[in-house]
Amino acid sequence: MIERQVFVTWYTPEEKMPKEGDITVVTVSGGFSNVTYDHAFVLAEWYEGDGWYFHDENLNYTPVENITVHAWCDLTPYGSGGR
């Protein structure tokens, strides 16, 4: 039998923020115009003072008050380290 192991940890933004500039997977809800996200997985980076930068152009053009980042995933065990 193959045993499944969990290598990543999910954090809420209230608990902890990712290292600045690291690419992470986040779950987001919100939308603008004709695009709506409901707990969708997207790639994002966190920058102190600037907030989240999303690797999805629709989200980058969405007013920040229309987006909720529910959680982000620490991908360090898989070799994440920014760009």
XYZ file of N, CA, C and O in Angstrom:
332
model
N 0.838 -1.172 0.000
C 0.000 0.000 0.000
C 0.890 1.245 0.000
O 1.894 1.304 0.698
N 0.497 2.271 -0.774
C 1.225 3.535 -0.828
C 0.638 4.469 0.217
O -0.578 4.661 0.283
N 1.513 5.052 1.003
C 1.070 5.983 2.030
C 1.194 7.402 1.495
O 2.199 7.775 0.906
N 0.161 8.191 1.678
C 0.162 9.580 1.237
C 0.746 10.462 2.331
O 0.416 10.313 3.503
N 1.622 11.372 1.931
C 2.219 12.304 2.876
C 1.879 13.732 2.467
O 1.847 14.043 1.285
N 1.649 14.577 3.435
C 1.347 15.977 3.172
C 2.625 16.782 3.365
O 3.276 16.692 4.397
N 2.991 17.548 2.349
C 4.235 18.311 2.392
C 4.028 19.818 2.457
O 4.982 20.555 2.576
N 2.815 20.282 2.290
C 2.576 21.718 2.265
C 1.685 22.127 3.425
O 0.970 21.311 3.992
N 1.724 23.398 3.745
C 0.897 23.948 4.804
C 0.136 25.145 4.256
O 0.698 25.963 3.545
N -1.134 25.221 4.580
C -1.962 26.363 4.190
C -2.055 27.327 5.369
O -2.217 26.915 6.511
N -1.974 28.637 5.070
C -2.073 29.689 6.077
C -3.115 30.705 5.638
O -3.225 31.002 4.438
N -3.823 31.276 6.581
C -4.652 32.436 6.271
C -3.746 33.660 6.342
O -2.734 33.647 7.063
N -4.085 34.732 5.627
C -3.267 35.945 5.710
C -3.188 36.515 7.134
O -2.209 37.163 7.481
N -4.202 36.230 7.951
C -4.176 36.704 9.337
C -3.139 35.945 10.169
O -2.574 36.499 11.120
N -2.887 34.688 9.817
C -1.915 33.869 10.551
C -0.477 34.252 10.210
O 0.367 34.383 11.084
N -0.223 34.367 8.901
C 1.155 34.535 8.442
C 1.115 34.936 6.970
O 0.240 34.504 6.230
N 2.075 35.736 6.552
C 2.184 36.104 5.142
C 3.388 35.377 4.540
O 4.349 35.062 5.246
N 3.347 35.123 3.237
C 4.494 34.450 2.607
C 5.703 35.365 2.547
O 5.588 36.587 2.717
N 6.849 34.774 2.295
C 8.062 35.554 2.105
C 7.865 36.447 0.881
O 7.340 36.014 -0.139
N 8.259 37.683 0.996
C 8.060 38.652 -0.075
C 8.679 38.164 -1.388
O 9.838 37.767 -1.436
N 7.858 38.158 -2.448
C 8.324 37.778 -3.774
C 8.247 36.303 -4.095
O 8.433 35.922 -5.250
N 7.980 35.451 -3.106
C 7.831 34.016 -3.387
C 6.515 33.774 -4.121
O 5.488 34.351 -3.770
N 6.549 32.915 -5.108
C 5.333 32.533 -5.818
C 4.621 31.480 -4.982
O 5.214 30.478 -4.602
N 3.345 31.740 -4.685
C 2.550 30.825 -3.881
C 1.227 30.534 -4.585
O 0.819 31.257 -5.489
N 0.562 29.485 -4.150
C -0.797 29.201 -4.589
C -1.719 29.818 -3.540
O -1.515 29.625 -2.337
N -2.705 30.581 -3.992
C -3.675 31.183 -3.083
C -5.079 30.796 -3.511
O -5.313 30.438 -4.663
N -6.009 30.839 -2.564
C -7.417 30.692 -2.903
C -8.057 32.069 -2.786
O -7.851 32.762 -1.782
N -8.787 32.468 -3.830
C -9.384 33.795 -3.858
C -10.856 33.723 -4.227
O -11.302 32.811 -4.921
N -11.590 34.722 -3.758
C -12.974 34.936 -4.173
C -13.120 36.405 -4.509
O -12.410 37.252 -3.962
N -14.036 36.678 -5.402
C -14.297 38.055 -5.795
C -14.433 38.149 -7.291
O -14.537 37.143 -7.996
N -14.434 39.370 -7.775
C -14.538 39.541 -9.209
C -14.815 40.969 -9.594
O -15.022 41.849 -8.756
N -14.823 41.173 -10.891
C -15.004 42.495 -11.443
C -15.506 42.325 -12.868
O -15.044 41.429 -13.577
N -16.430 43.141 -13.276
C -16.978 43.081 -14.625
C -17.644 41.725 -14.831
O -18.507 41.341 -14.061
N -17.204 40.955 -15.811
C -17.867 39.677 -16.100
C -17.080 38.471 -15.609
O -17.354 37.349 -16.003
N -16.099 38.652 -14.726
C -15.282 37.555 -14.213
C -15.524 37.425 -12.712
O -15.406 38.392 -11.969
N -15.874 36.200 -12.265
C -16.119 35.939 -10.854
C -15.299 34.730 -10.420
O -15.233 33.732 -11.122
N -14.664 34.842 -9.252
C -13.892 33.757 -8.666
C -14.554 33.354 -7.357
O -14.967 34.209 -6.589
N -14.648 32.042 -7.117
C -15.226 31.540 -5.874
C -14.296 30.462 -5.319
O -14.328 29.319 -5.762
N -13.431 30.863 -4.397
C -12.427 29.978 -3.813
C -11.568 29.327 -4.909
O -11.291 28.134 -4.887
N -11.163 30.133 -5.871
C -10.356 29.657 -7.005
C -8.878 29.626 -6.623
O -8.402 30.438 -5.834
N -8.151 28.671 -7.201
C -6.700 28.586 -7.021
C -6.015 29.440 -8.076
O -6.292 29.284 -9.268
N -5.131 30.337 -7.634
C -4.334 31.146 -8.559
C -2.930 31.293 -7.992
O -2.704 31.135 -6.780
N -1.978 31.594 -8.854
C -0.618 31.889 -8.405
C -0.537 33.361 -8.022
O -1.125 34.217 -8.693
N 0.203 33.643 -6.957
C 0.317 35.026 -6.494
C 1.636 35.226 -5.765
O 2.286 34.271 -5.340
N 2.002 36.493 -5.629
C 3.178 36.901 -4.854
C 2.739 38.006 -3.906
O 1.879 38.808 -4.245
N 3.345 38.058 -2.744
C 3.056 39.079 -1.742
C 4.206 40.066 -1.678
O 5.371 39.662 -1.649
N 3.882 41.372 -1.656
C 4.886 42.426 -1.506
C 4.424 43.392 -0.436
O 3.343 43.985 -0.547
N 5.237 43.534 0.605
C 4.925 44.447 1.697
C 4.764 45.859 1.129
O 5.581 46.322 0.359
N 3.676 46.507 1.483
C 3.415 47.852 1.001
C 2.609 47.880 -0.295
O 1.876 48.832 -0.540
N 2.747 46.863 -1.136
C 2.012 46.810 -2.404
C 0.889 45.785 -2.374
O -0.033 45.851 -3.173
N 0.989 44.787 -1.509
C -0.038 43.753 -1.424
C 0.223 42.597 -2.367
O 1.368 42.296 -2.708
N -0.853 41.971 -2.822
C -0.766 40.781 -3.660
C -0.594 41.144 -5.117
O -1.237 42.051 -5.623
N 0.257 40.413 -5.817
C 0.376 40.463 -7.269
C -0.051 39.091 -7.770
O 0.518 38.075 -7.374
N -1.072 39.056 -8.608
C -1.628 37.797 -9.090
C -1.093 37.472 -10.478
O -0.923 38.354 -11.304
N -0.875 36.201 -10.742
C -0.444 35.748 -12.058
C -1.682 35.465 -12.910
O -1.759 34.462 -13.617
N -2.657 36.324 -12.802
C -3.911 36.269 -13.546
C -4.291 37.720 -13.814
O -4.625 38.464 -12.892
N -4.215 38.135 -15.057
C -4.433 39.544 -15.396
C -5.794 40.061 -14.959
O -5.926 41.227 -14.605
N -6.837 39.216 -14.995
C -8.154 39.669 -14.546
C -8.110 40.148 -13.109
O -8.727 41.155 -12.761
N -7.399 39.445 -12.254
C -7.319 39.839 -10.842
C -6.475 41.083 -10.647
O -6.754 41.893 -9.765
N -5.426 41.257 -11.437
C -4.588 42.437 -11.280
C -5.310 43.719 -11.677
O -4.942 44.798 -11.240
N -6.349 43.607 -12.501
C -7.131 44.781 -12.897
C -8.406 44.918 -12.078
O -9.202 45.804 -12.317
N -8.590 44.029 -11.109
C -9.765 44.076 -10.236
C -9.440 44.940 -9.019
O -8.380 44.789 -8.421
N -10.348 45.851 -8.652
C -10.096 46.647 -7.440
C -9.854 45.739 -6.238
O -10.553 44.750 -6.041
N -8.836 46.070 -5.455
C -8.411 45.225 -4.339
C -9.552 44.962 -3.355
O -9.618 43.887 -2.757
N -10.465 45.891 -3.206
C -11.576 45.684 -2.260
C -12.569 44.635 -2.766
O -13.416 44.177 -2.017
N -12.459 44.236 -4.031
C -13.335 43.202 -4.588
C -12.729 41.801 -4.519
O -13.324 40.852 -5.012
N -11.545 41.657 -3.941
C -10.857 40.369 -3.892
C -10.601 39.972 -2.439
O -10.115 40.770 -1.646
N -10.907 38.727 -2.115
C -10.575 38.169 -0.808
C -9.595 37.025 -1.008
O -9.880 36.088 -1.756
N -8.433 37.122 -0.371
C -7.485 36.001 -0.345
C -7.806 35.216 0.913
O -7.624 35.711 2.026
N -8.304 33.997 0.728
C -8.703 33.177 1.874
C -7.511 32.506 2.533
O -7.432 32.428 3.758
N -6.598 31.972 1.716
C -5.446 31.248 2.253
C -4.358 31.171 1.186
O -4.622 31.346 0.002
N -3.149 30.907 1.649
C -2.033 30.691 0.722
C -1.277 29.453 1.161
O -1.317 29.056 2.325
N -0.608 28.830 0.198
C 0.055 27.558 0.438
C 1.570 27.723 0.377
O 2.097 28.288 -0.582
N 2.245 27.229 1.384
C 3.707 27.269 1.429
C 4.257 26.157 0.537
O 4.120 24.983 0.846
N 4.852 26.521 -0.591
C 5.383 25.544 -1.547
C 6.876 25.290 -1.374
O 7.473 24.627 -2.195
N 7.471 25.783 -0.308
C 8.909 25.630 -0.081
C 9.374 24.180 -0.207
O 10.424 23.930 -0.821
N 8.643 23.183 0.302
C 9.114 21.805 0.153
C 9.255 21.351 -1.304
O 9.943 20.408 -1.591
N 8.602 22.064 -2.224
C 8.675 21.710 -3.628
C 9.645 22.586 -4.399
O 9.649 22.610 -5.615
N 10.449 23.372 -3.711
C 11.484 24.163 -4.367
C 11.078 25.574 -4.718
O 11.763 26.231 -5.487
N 9.975 26.074 -4.172
C 9.593 27.461 -4.426
C 10.637 28.371 -3.812
O 11.159 28.113 -2.737
N 10.925 29.429 -4.481
C 11.873 30.385 -3.936
C 11.839 31.682 -4.699
O 12.842 32.315 -4.940
N 10.662 32.078 -5.109
C 10.528 33.303 -5.882
C 10.738 33.020 -7.355
O 10.495 31.947 -7.834
N 11.208 34.025 -8.031
C 11.358 33.914 -9.484
C 12.619 33.237 -9.872
O 13.653 33.318 -9.487
